Amino acid sequence: MTSKGKVLFVDDEKAIRLAGAQTLELAGCDAEPCDSGERALRLIGRDWPGVVVTDVRMPQMDGLTLMKRIQAIDGDLPVILITGHGDIAMAVAAMRDGAYDFIEKPYPADRLVDTVRRALEKRWLVVENRALKAELAGLNDGICQPIIGKTAAIERMRRIIASVATTDADVLIFGETGTGKELVARALHGHSVRRTQKFVALNCGALPESIIESELFGHEAGAFTGAIKRRVGRIEFASKGTLFLDEIESMPMSLQVKLLRVLQEREVQPLGSNAQVPVDLRVVAATKTSLKQASAEGRFREDLYYRLNVVTVQIPPLRERKEDIPLLFQHFVDQAVARFQREAPMLTPETTRRLIGHGWPGNVRELRNAADRFVLDIDDGIDLPHTDAAGGSGGRLTLADHVDQFEKSLIVNELANHQGNVKATIEALGVPRKTFYDKLRRYGLSRADFS
């Protein structure tokens, strides 16, 4: 199998460096011979996707000096030292100082190839994890929690949020359990120019009918038994801000007509009061079920549904945006590392394949829990059930399914990294142009979505 990344083989003796580079090339590595440490330093930089193999004893700049210069550029770049018999003690000391490994002369070809391949795998993991973190940093706009993802559906959702946030239009958010409906609501609030006051949230399904009315509309002292003093309701409290009503489908029918009046008149009447209190607020409602169907079945007021349905934001489930899973998972791993004060393991290709292959019925919430277990090293990190080809639980993905899903995610990542530039993408992937376009058609991808 061809190794990912490049190898610089540094030796001042021409025959040795050419033989070493040729050995690596025959093993499928992209190897380049270098006659000096100075030349090697000109070819590498931070995030350079490769490893350096260097002889220790060289004129002008020896291998140990080269290693220290490389560590100053990137401390995670693997350096493999080639040593003579008398240099073993020195090589062991160099390992303590950060060398990846050392190989004693004379060495068999398979020893060199095996060491280089392990170093390349480590380097690939470092570069990939850095790229994920860089993408995450780019998504954080400093206003509110970032909406993580680069699939076409998420990009469309971001555009809707940016367009609607500057208006006072009420918004209906639709998404399955765990998709992040409150995160979207907070993004709308955070990007709003006028909504400078509070973000007030209420889960309509979490409170009994006897309490939710008072919570929403407030009450005057003596309005009912136990109402000792006046209480400001969530609607009034959210004035000049945003009122987020989660699980709006659970709101009692008797309160839906009162909420409709608030939306139409922008006034609220507390319990036990005859006065109307003006409010200036945006209402963002969220549901995991079809309100249109619920209204057709008489479980939700049709007029309230149409009043709320001015702008609809639909959040895709995680199984429909699998290309975003590595990015999201890295985001939650970073959060877990900060929360638990632990060091995170590397996100390996095998872990990525398992993440992409899972159906995620709990969506982003389930993925966050998996990231917590990964950081805490519970159940060997990622303890996921086997999934079938459709993404649901209960079966195994075939090898072909795993390969297709992983291949698609790689293509999407490179397209996103290069903003849809075909030439740069096919160079990064190392595939012919015709093969690349065949795969775009196969996976239903369009480069225009990444431009």
CSV table of C-alpha atoms in Angstrom, one decimal:
chain,number,residue,atom,x,y,z
A,1,MET,CA,0.0,0.0,0.0
A,2,THR,CA,1.3,3.4,-0.9
A,3,SER,CA,2.3,5.5,2.2
A,4,LYS,CA,0.8,9.0,2.6
A,5,GLY,CA,3.3,11.8,2.8
A,6,LYS,CA,6.9,12.5,1.7
A,7,VAL,CA,10.3,11.2,2.9
A,8,LEU,CA,13.5,13.2,2.8
A,9,PHE,CA,16.5,10.8,3.0
A,10,VAL,CA,19.5,13.0,4.1
A,11,ASP,CA,23.1,11.7,3.7
A,12,ASP,CA,26.3,13.3,2.4
A,13,GLU,CA,27.3,10.1,0.6
A,14,LYS,CA,25.7,9.9,-2.8
A,15,ALA,CA,25.6,6.2,-3.1
A,16,ILE,CA,24.0,5.7,0.3
A,17,ARG,CA,21.3,8.4,-0.1
A,18,LEU,CA,20.3,7.2,-3.6
A,19,ALA,CA,20.1,3.6,-2.3
A,20,GLY,CA,18.0,4.6,0.7
A,21,ALA,CA,15.6,6.7,-1.4
A,22,GLN,CA,15.3,3.9,-4.0
A,23,THR,CA,14.5,1.4,-1.3
A,24,LEU,CA,11.7,3.6,0.0
A,25,GLU,CA,10.4,4.4,-3.5
A,26,LEU,CA,10.2,0.6,-4.3
A,27,ALA,CA,8.1,0.2,-1.1
A,28,GLY,CA,5.6,2.8,-2.4
A,29,CYS,CA,6.9,5.9,-0.5
A,30,ASP,CA,7.4,9.3,-2.1
A,31,ALA,CA,11.1,9.6,-1.2
A,32,GLU,CA,13.6,12.4,-2.2
A,33,PRO,CA,17.4,12.2,-1.6
A,34,CYS,CA,19.0,15.2,0.0
A,35,ASP,CA,22.8,15.8,0.2
A,36,SER,CA,22.8,18.1,3.2
A,37,GLY,CA,20.8,19.3,6.2
A,38,GLU,CA,20.7,22.8,4.8
A,39,ARG,CA,18.9,21.6,1.7
A,40,ALA,CA,16.5,19.5,3.7
A,41,LEU,CA,15.5,22.5,5.8
A,42,ARG,CA,14.6,24.5,2.7
A,43,LEU,CA,12.1,21.8,1.7
A,44,ILE,CA,10.1,21.5,4.9
A,45,GLY,CA,7.9,23.7,7.0
A,46,ARG,CA,5.2,23.5,9.7
A,47,ASP,CA,2.5,21.0,8.6
A,48,TRP,CA,4.8,19.6,5.9
A,49,PRO,CA,3.3,16.2,5.3
A,50,GLY,CA,6.3,14.0,5.7
A,51,VAL,CA,9.2,12.6,7.7
A,52,VAL,CA,13.0,13.0,7.6
A,53,VAL,CA,15.5,10.2,7.6
A,54,THR,CA,19.0,11.5,8.3
A,55,ASP,CA,22.5,10.2,8.9
A,56,VAL,CA,24.0,11.4,12.1
A,57,ARG,CA,27.6,12.0,11.0
A,58,MET,CA,27.7,14.6,8.2
A,59,PRO,CA,30.0,17.6,7.6
A,60,GLN,CA,28.8,21.2,8.2
A,61,MET,CA,25.4,20.2,9.8
A,62,ASP,CA,25.2,16.8,11.5
A,63,GLY,CA,22.0,14.9,12.0
A,64,LEU,CA,21.5,16.0,15.6
A,65,THR,CA,21.8,19.6,14.7
A,66,LEU,CA,19.4,19.0,11.8
A,67,MET,CA,16.9,17.4,14.2
A,68,LYS,CA,17.0,20.4,16.5
A,69,ARG,CA,16.5,22.8,13.6
A,70,ILE,CA,13.5,20.7,12.4
A,71,GLN,CA,12.0,20.6,16.0
A,72,ALA,CA,12.2,24.4,16.0
A,73,ILE,CA,10.1,24.5,12.8
A,74,ASP,CA,7.6,21.7,13.9
A,75,GLY,CA,8.1,19.7,17.1
A,76,ASP,CA,5.8,16.9,15.8
A,77,LEU,CA,7.7,16.2,12.6
A,78,PRO,CA,9.3,12.7,12.9
A,79,VAL,CA,13.0,12.5,12.5
A,80,ILE,CA,14.6,9.1,12.1
A,81,LEU,CA,18.4,8.9,12.7
A,82,ILE,CA,20.8,6.6,10.9
A,83,THR,CA,23.7,5.7,13.2
A,84,GLY,CA,26.9,3.8,13.2
A,85,HIS,CA,27.7,1.1,15.8
A,86,GLY,CA,29.6,3.6,18.0
A,87,ASP,CA,26.7,6.1,18.0
A,88,ILE,CA,24.1,4.0,19.9
A,89,ALA,CA,24.4,5.8,23.3
A,90,MET,CA,24.2,9.1,21.5
A,91,ALA,CA,21.1,7.9,19.5
A,92,VAL,CA,19.3,6.8,22.7
A,93,ALA,CA,19.9,10.2,24.2
A,94,ALA,CA,18.5,11.8,20.9
A,95,MET,CA,15.4,9.7,21.4
A,96,ARG,CA,14.9,11.3,24.8
A,97,ASP,CA,15.3,14.7,23.1
A,98,GLY,CA,12.5,13.9,20.6
A,99,ALA,CA,13.9,11.8,17.8
A,100,TYR,CA,11.2,9.4,16.4
A,101,ASP,CA,13.5,6.4,16.1
A,102,PHE,CA,17.1,5.4,15.1
A,103,ILE,CA,18.4,2.7,12.8
A,104,GLU,CA,21.8,1.2,13.2
A,105,LYS,CA,24.1,0.6,10.2
A,106,PRO,CA,24.1,-1.8,8.4
A,107,TYR,CA,20.3,-2.2,8.4
A,108,PRO,CA,18.0,-4.5,6.4
A,109,ALA,CA,15.7,-2.7,3.9
A,110,ASP,CA,12.5,-3.9,5.6
A,111,ARG,CA,13.7,-2.2,8.9
A,112,LEU,CA,14.0,1.1,7.1
A,113,VAL,CA,10.6,0.7,5.3
A,114,ASP,CA,8.7,-0.4,8.5
A,115,THR,CA,10.1,2.5,10.6
A,116,VAL,CA,9.3,5.1,7.9
A,117,ARG,CA,5.8,3.8,7.4
A,118,ARG,CA,5.1,4.0,11.1
A,119,ALA,CA,6.5,7.6,11.2
A,120,LEU,CA,4.4,8.6,8.2
A,121,GLU,CA,1.2,7.2,9.8
A,122,LYS,CA,2.0,9.3,12.9
A,123,ARG,CA,2.7,12.4,10.8
A,124,TRP,CA,-0.5,11.9,8.8
A,125,LEU,CA,-2.6,11.8,12.0
A,126,VAL,CA,-0.9,15.0,13.3
A,127,VAL,CA,-1.5,16.9,10.1
A,128,GLU,CA,-5.1,15.7,9.7
A,129,ASN,CA,-6.0,16.6,13.3
A,130,ARG,CA,-4.4,20.0,12.9
A,131,ALA,CA,-6.4,20.6,9.7
A,132,LEU,CA,-9.6,19.7,11.6
A,133,LYS,CA,-8.8,22.1,14.3
A,134,ALA,CA,-7.9,24.9,11.8
A,135,GLU,CA,-11.3,24.4,10.1
A,136,LEU,CA,-13.0,24.6,13.5
A,137,ALA,CA,-11.2,27.8,14.3
A,138,GLY,CA,-12.3,29.3,10.9
A,139,LEU,CA,-15.9,28.5,11.7
A,140,ASN,CA,-15.9,30.3,15.0
A,141,ASP,CA,-17.0,33.9,14.3
A,142,GLY,CA,-16.7,35.1,17.9
A,143,ILE,CA,-20.3,36.1,18.1
A,144,CYS,CA,-21.9,32.9,19.2
A,145,GLN,CA,-21.2,29.1,19.2
A,146,PRO,CA,-20.2,28.1,15.7
A,147,ILE,CA,-22.4,25.9,13.6
A,148,ILE,CA,-20.0,23.1,12.7
A,149,GLY,CA,-20.1,21.6,9.2
A,150,LYS,CA,-19.2,22.2,5.6
A,151,THR,CA,-21.8,20.1,3.7
A,152,ALA,CA,-24.1,21.9,1.3
A,153,ALA,CA,-27.1,21.5,3.7
A,154,ILE,CA,-25.2,23.2,6.5
A,155,GLU,CA,-23.9,26.0,4.3
A,156,ARG,CA,-27.5,26.7,3.1
A,157,MET,CA,-28.6,26.8,6.8
A,158,ARG,CA,-25.9,29.3,7.6
A,159,ARG,CA,-27.0,31.5,4.7
A,160,ILE,CA,-30.6,31.4,5.9
A,161,ILE,CA,-29.5,32.3,9.4
A,162,ALA,CA,-27.4,35.2,8.2
A,163,SER,CA,-30.2,36.5,6.1
A,164,VAL,CA,-33.0,36.2,8.6
A,165,ALA,CA,-31.0,37.3,11.7
A,166,THR,CA,-31.0,40.9,10.6
A,167,THR,CA,-34.8,41.0,10.5
A,168,ASP,CA,-37.6,40.6,13.1
A,169,ALA,CA,-39.2,37.6,11.4
A,170,ASP,CA,-40.3,34.8,13.6
A,171,VAL,CA,-38.6,31.5,12.8
A,172,LEU,CA,-39.6,27.8,12.9
A,173,ILE,CA,-36.8,25.3,13.4
A,174,PHE,CA,-37.4,21.7,12.4
A,175,GLY,CA,-35.0,18.9,13.4
A,176,GLU,CA,-34.8,15.5,14.9
A,177,THR,CA,-33.9,15.0,18.6
A,178,GLY,CA,-30.3,15.9,19.2
A,179,THR,CA,-29.7,17.8,16.0
A,180,GLY,CA,-29.0,21.2,17.8
A,181,LYS,CA,-32.2,23.2,17.5
A,182,GLU,CA,-31.3,25.4,20.4
A,183,LEU,CA,-27.8,26.1,19.0
A,184,VAL,CA,-29.4,27.4,15.8
A,185,ALA,CA,-31.8,29.5,17.8
A,186,ARG,CA,-28.9,31.0,19.7
A,187,ALA,CA,-27.1,31.6,16.4
A,188,LEU,CA,-30.1,33.6,15.2
A,189,HIS,CA,-30.1,35.6,18.4
A,190,GLY,CA,-26.4,36.1,18.4
A,191,HIS,CA,-26.3,37.5,14.8
A,192,SER,CA,-29.2,39.8,15.3
A,193,VAL,CA,-28.5,43.5,15.3
A,194,ARG,CA,-31.6,44.6,17.2
A,195,ARG,CA,-31.9,41.7,19.6
A,196,THR,CA,-29.4,43.0,22.2
A,197,GLN,CA,-31.2,41.7,25.2
A,198,LYS,CA,-31.7,38.3,26.7
A,199,PHE,CA,-32.1,34.9,25.0
A,200,VAL,CA,-35.0,33.3,26.9
A,201,ALA,CA,-35.7,29.6,26.5
A,202,LEU,CA,-38.7,27.5,27.5
A,203,ASN,CA,-39.2,23.8,26.8
A,204,CYS,CA,-43.0,23.4,26.2
A,205,GLY,CA,-42.9,19.7,26.8
A,206,ALA,CA,-41.1,19.9,30.2
A,207,LEU,CA,-43.8,21.7,32.2
A,208,PRO,CA,-47.3,20.7,33.1
A,209,GLU,CA,-50.2,22.7,31.7
A,210,SER,CA,-51.0,24.3,35.1
A,211,ILE,CA,-47.5,25.8,35.2
A,212,ILE,CA,-46.6,26.6,31.6
A,213,GLU,CA,-49.2,29.4,31.3
A,214,SER,CA,-47.9,31.3,34.3
A,215,GLU,CA,-44.3,30.7,33.1
A,216,LEU,CA,-45.1,32.1,29.6
A,217,PHE,CA,-47.5,35.0,30.4
A,218,GLY,CA,-46.7,35.8,34.0
A,219,HIS,CA,-49.3,36.6,36.7
A,220,GLU,CA,-50.4,39.3,39.1
A,221,ALA,CA,-50.4,38.9,42.9
A,222,GLY,CA,-53.4,36.9,43.9
A,223,ALA,CA,-54.2,35.7,40.4
A,224,PHE,CA,-54.4,32.1,41.8
A,225,THR,CA,-53.7,30.3,45.1
A,226,GLY,CA,-50.0,30.7,45.9
A,227,ALA,CA,-49.5,33.8,43.7
A,228,ILE,CA,-48.1,35.9,46.5
A,229,LYS,CA,-46.5,38.6,44.3
A,230,ARG,CA,-46.4,39.6,40.7
A,231,ARG,CA,-44.3,37.5,38.4
A,232,VAL,CA,-43.0,38.5,35.0
A,233,GLY,CA,-43.5,35.8,32.4
A,234,ARG,CA,-41.0,34.6,29.9
A,235,ILE,CA,-42.6,36.5,27.0
A,236,GLU,CA,-42.4,39.8,28.8
A,237,PHE,CA,-38.9,39.0,30.1
A,238,ALA,CA,-37.7,38.3,26.5
A,239,SER,CA,-38.7,41.8,25.3
A,240,LYS,CA,-36.0,43.3,23.1
A,241,GLY,CA,-34.5,39.8,22.9
A,242,THR,CA,-35.4,36.4,21.6
A,243,LEU,CA,-38.0,33.9,23.0
A,244,PHE,CA,-37.1,30.3,22.2
A,245,LEU,CA,-40.0,27.8,22.5
A,246,ASP,CA,-38.6,24.3,22.2
A,247,GLU,CA,-41.0,21.3,21.5
A,248,ILE,CA,-43.7,23.8,20.5
A,249,GLU,CA,-45.8,20.8,19.4
A,250,SER,CA,-46.3,20.0,23.1
A,251,MET,CA,-47.9,23.3,24.0
A,252,PRO,CA,-51.5,22.8,25.2
A,253,MET,CA,-54.2,23.8,22.7
A,254,SER,CA,-55.7,26.3,25.2
A,255,LEU,CA,-52.4,28.3,25.3
A,256,GLN,CA,-51.8,28.2,21.5
A,257,VAL,CA,-54.6,30.7,20.9
A,258,LYS,CA,-53.1,33.0,23.5
A,259,LEU,CA,-49.7,32.7,21.9
A,260,LEU,CA,-51.2,33.4,18.5
A,261,ARG,CA,-52.5,36.7,19.9
A,262,VAL,CA,-49.1,37.6,21.3
A,263,LEU,CA,-47.5,37.0,17.9
A,264,GLN,CA,-50.1,39.1,16.1
A,265,GLU,CA,-50.5,42.0,18.5
A,266,ARG,CA,-47.1,41.9,20.2
A,267,GLU,CA,-48.8,42.3,23.5
A,268,VAL,CA,-49.1,40.0,26.5
A,269,GLN,CA,-51.8,39.9,29.2
A,270,PRO,CA,-50.5,38.4,32.5
A,271,LEU,CA,-52.8,36.1,34.5
A,272,GLY,CA,-55.1,38.1,36.8
A,273,SER,CA,-54.6,41.4,34.9
A,274,ASN,CA,-56.7,43.3,32.4
A,275,ALA,CA,-53.8,45.3,31.1
A,276,GLN,CA,-51.9,44.5,27.9
A,277,VAL,CA,-48.1,44.8,28.2
A,278,PRO,CA,-46.4,45.6,24.9
A,279,VAL,CA,-43.5,43.4,24.0
A,280,ASP,CA,-40.7,43.7,21.4
A,281,LEU,CA,-39.4,40.2,20.7
A,282,ARG,CA,-38.6,37.6,18.1
A,283,VAL,CA,-40.1,34.2,18.6
A,284,VAL,CA,-38.1,31.2,17.5
A,285,ALA,CA,-40.0,27.9,17.8
A,286,ALA,CA,-38.6,24.4,17.4
A,287,THR,CA,-40.2,21.1,16.7
A,288,LYS,CA,-39.2,17.5,16.0
A,289,THR,CA,-42.5,16.6,14.4
A,290,SER,CA,-44.4,18.0,11.4
A,291,LEU,CA,-46.6,20.8,12.6
A,292,LYS,CA,-48.5,20.7,9.3
A,293,GLN,CA,-49.4,17.1,9.9
A,294,ALA,CA,-50.2,17.8,13.5
A,295,SER,CA,-52.6,20.6,12.5
A,296,ALA,CA,-54.3,18.4,9.9
A,297,GLU,CA,-54.8,15.8,12.7
A,298,GLY,CA,-56.2,18.5,15.1
A,299,ARG,CA,-53.3,18.3,17.5
A,300,PHE,CA,-52.0,21.8,16.7
A,301,ARG,CA,-53.7,25.0,15.7
A,302,GLU,CA,-53.5,25.5,11.9
A,303,ASP,CA,-53.5,29.3,12.3
A,304,LEU,CA,-50.6,29.2,14.7
A,305,TYR,CA,-48.7,26.9,12.4
A,306,TYR,CA,-49.0,29.3,9.5
A,307,ARG,CA,-48.2,32.3,11.8
A,308,LEU,CA,-45.0,30.6,13.0
A,309,ASN,CA,-44.0,29.3,9.5
A,310,VAL,CA,-42.8,32.6,8.1
A,311,VAL,CA,-39.2,31.3,7.9
A,312,THR,CA,-38.4,27.6,8.4
A,313,VAL,CA,-34.9,26.4,9.2
A,314,GLN,CA,-34.5,22.6,8.6
A,315,ILE,CA,-31.6,20.9,10.4
A,316,PRO,CA,-30.4,17.8,8.6
A,317,PRO,CA,-29.9,14.7,10.8
A,318,LEU,CA,-26.3,13.5,11.2
A,319,ARG,CA,-26.8,10.5,9.0
A,320,GLU,CA,-27.4,12.9,6.1
A,321,ARG,CA,-24.3,14.9,6.7
A,322,LYS,CA,-21.7,12.2,7.4
A,323,GLU,CA,-18.9,14.3,5.8
A,324,ASP,CA,-19.3,16.6,8.8
A,325,ILE,CA,-18.8,13.9,11.4
A,326,PRO,CA,-14.9,14.1,11.7
A,327,LEU,CA,-15.1,17.9,12.1
A,328,LEU,CA,-17.9,17.8,14.7
A,329,PHE,CA,-16.2,15.0,16.6
A,330,GLN,CA,-12.9,16.9,16.8
A,331,HIS,CA,-14.9,19.9,18.1
A,332,PHE,CA,-16.5,17.8,20.9
A,333,VAL,CA,-13.1,16.2,21.7
A,334,ASP,CA,-11.6,19.7,22.1
A,335,GLN,CA,-14.4,20.6,24.5
A,336,ALA,CA,-14.1,17.4,26.4
A,337,VAL,CA,-10.3,17.8,26.8
A,338,ALA,CA,-10.9,21.3,28.3
A,339,ARG,CA,-13.7,20.0,30.5
A,340,PHE,CA,-12.0,16.8,31.9
A,341,GLN,CA,-8.5,18.1,31.8
A,342,ARG,CA,-7.4,15.1,29.8
A,343,GLU,CA,-5.1,14.7,26.8
A,344,ALA,CA,-7.0,13.4,23.8
A,345,PRO,CA,-5.9,10.4,21.8
A,346,MET,CA,-5.2,10.8,18.1
A,347,LEU,CA,-8.2,10.5,15.8
A,348,THR,CA,-7.1,7.5,13.6
A,349,PRO,CA,-8.5,6.5,10.2
A,350,GLU,CA,-10.1,3.4,11.8
A,351,THR,CA,-11.9,5.6,14.4
A,352,THR,CA,-13.0,7.9,11.6
A,353,ARG,CA,-14.4,5.0,9.6
A,354,ARG,CA,-16.3,3.7,12.6
A,355,LEU,CA,-17.7,7.2,13.3
A,356,ILE,CA,-18.8,7.7,9.6
A,357,GLY,CA,-20.3,4.2,9.5
A,358,HIS,CA,-22.6,4.7,12.5
A,359,GLY,CA,-26.3,5.7,12.0
A,360,TRP,CA,-26.4,8.2,14.9
A,361,PRO,CA,-30.0,8.0,15.9
A,362,GLY,CA,-29.2,10.4,18.7
A,363,ASN,CA,-27.6,12.8,16.2
A,364,VAL,CA,-25.1,15.4,17.4
A,365,ARG,CA,-26.0,14.8,21.1
A,366,GLU,CA,-25.0,11.1,20.7
A,367,LEU,CA,-21.8,12.1,18.9
A,368,ARG,CA,-20.9,14.5,21.7
A,369,ASN,CA,-21.3,11.6,24.2
A,370,ALA,CA,-19.0,9.4,22.1
A,371,ALA,CA,-16.4,12.2,22.1
A,372,ASP,CA,-16.6,12.3,25.9
A,373,ARG,CA,-16.0,8.6,26.1
A,374,PHE,CA,-13.2,8.9,23.6
A,375,VAL,CA,-11.3,11.4,25.8
A,376,LEU,CA,-12.1,9.5,29.0
A,377,ASP,CA,-10.9,6.3,27.3
A,378,ILE,CA,-14.1,4.4,28.4
A,379,ASP,CA,-15.0,1.2,26.5
A,380,ASP,CA,-11.8,1.5,24.6
A,381,GLY,CA,-12.7,4.9,23.4
A,382,ILE,CA,-15.4,4.7,20.8
A,383,ASP,CA,-18.0,2.0,21.7
A,384,LEU,CA,-20.3,2.0,18.7
A,385,PRO,CA,-22.8,-0.7,17.7
A,386,HIS,CA,-22.4,-2.2,14.2
A,387,THR,CA,-24.5,-0.4,11.6
A,388,ASP,CA,-26.1,-1.5,8.4
A,389,ALA,CA,-25.6,0.0,5.0
A,390,ALA,CA,-28.5,2.3,5.4
A,391,GLY,CA,-27.0,3.8,8.5
A,392,GLY,CA,-29.3,2.2,11.1
A,393,SER,CA,-28.4,-0.2,13.9
A,394,GLY,CA,-28.6,-3.9,13.8
A,395,GLY,CA,-26.3,-5.1,11.0
A,396,ARG,CA,-22.8,-4.7,9.6
A,397,LEU,CA,-21.5,-2.4,7.0
A,398,THR,CA,-19.9,-4.4,4.2
A,399,LEU,CA,-16.3,-3.6,3.3
A,400,ALA,CA,-17.5,-1.9,0.1
A,401,ASP,CA,-19.8,0.3,2.2
A,402,HIS,CA,-17.0,1.3,4.5
A,403,VAL,CA,-14.7,2.1,1.6
A,404,ASP,CA,-17.4,4.2,-0.2
A,405,GLN,CA,-18.3,6.2,2.9
A,406,PHE,CA,-14.6,6.9,3.7
A,407,GLU,CA,-13.8,7.7,0.1
A,408,LYS,CA,-16.7,10.2,-0.2
A,409,SER,CA,-15.6,11.9,3.1
A,410,LEU,CA,-12.1,12.3,1.8
A,411,ILE,CA,-13.3,13.8,-1.5
A,412,VAL,CA,-15.6,16.2,0.4
A,413,ASN,CA,-12.8,17.2,2.7
A,414,GLU,CA,-10.4,18.0,-0.1
A,415,LEU,CA,-13.0,19.9,-2.1
A,416,ALA,CA,-13.8,22.0,1.0
A,417,ASN,CA,-10.1,22.6,1.7
A,418,HIS,CA,-9.5,23.8,-1.9
A,419,GLN,CA,-12.8,25.7,-2.2
A,420,GLY,CA,-14.0,23.5,-5.1
A,421,ASN,CA,-10.8,23.9,-7.1
A,422,VAL,CA,-10.7,20.7,-9.2
A,423,LYS,CA,-7.0,20.9,-10.1
A,424,ALA,CA,-5.8,21.4,-6.5
A,425,THR,CA,-8.3,18.7,-5.3
A,426,ILE,CA,-7.2,16.0,-7.8
A,427,GLU,CA,-3.5,16.7,-7.0
A,428,ALA,CA,-4.2,16.3,-3.3
A,429,LEU,CA,-6.1,13.1,-3.9
A,430,GLY,CA,-3.7,11.8,-6.4
A,431,VAL,CA,-6.3,10.6,-8.9
A,432,PRO,CA,-6.8,11.2,-12.7
A,433,ARG,CA,-9.3,13.9,-13.6
A,434,LYS,CA,-11.7,11.4,-15.3
A,435,THR,CA,-11.7,9.2,-12.2
A,436,PHE,CA,-12.4,12.2,-10.0
A,437,TYR,CA,-15.4,13.3,-12.1
A,438,ASP,CA,-16.7,9.7,-12.1
A,439,LYS,CA,-16.6,9.6,-8.4
A,440,LEU,CA,-18.4,13.0,-8.1
A,441,ARG,CA,-21.3,11.5,-10.2
A,442,ARG,CA,-21.2,8.3,-8.1
A,443,TYR,CA,-21.5,10.1,-4.8
A,444,GLY,CA,-23.9,12.9,-6.0
A,445,LEU,CA,-21.4,15.6,-5.3
A,446,SER,CA,-21.0,19.0,-7.1
A,447,ARG,CA,-17.8,21.0,-6.9
A,448,ALA,CA,-20.0,24.2,-7.2
A,449,ASP,CA,-21.2,23.5,-3.6
A,450,PHE,CA,-17.7,24.1,-2.3
A,451,SER,CA,-16.8,27.1,-4.4
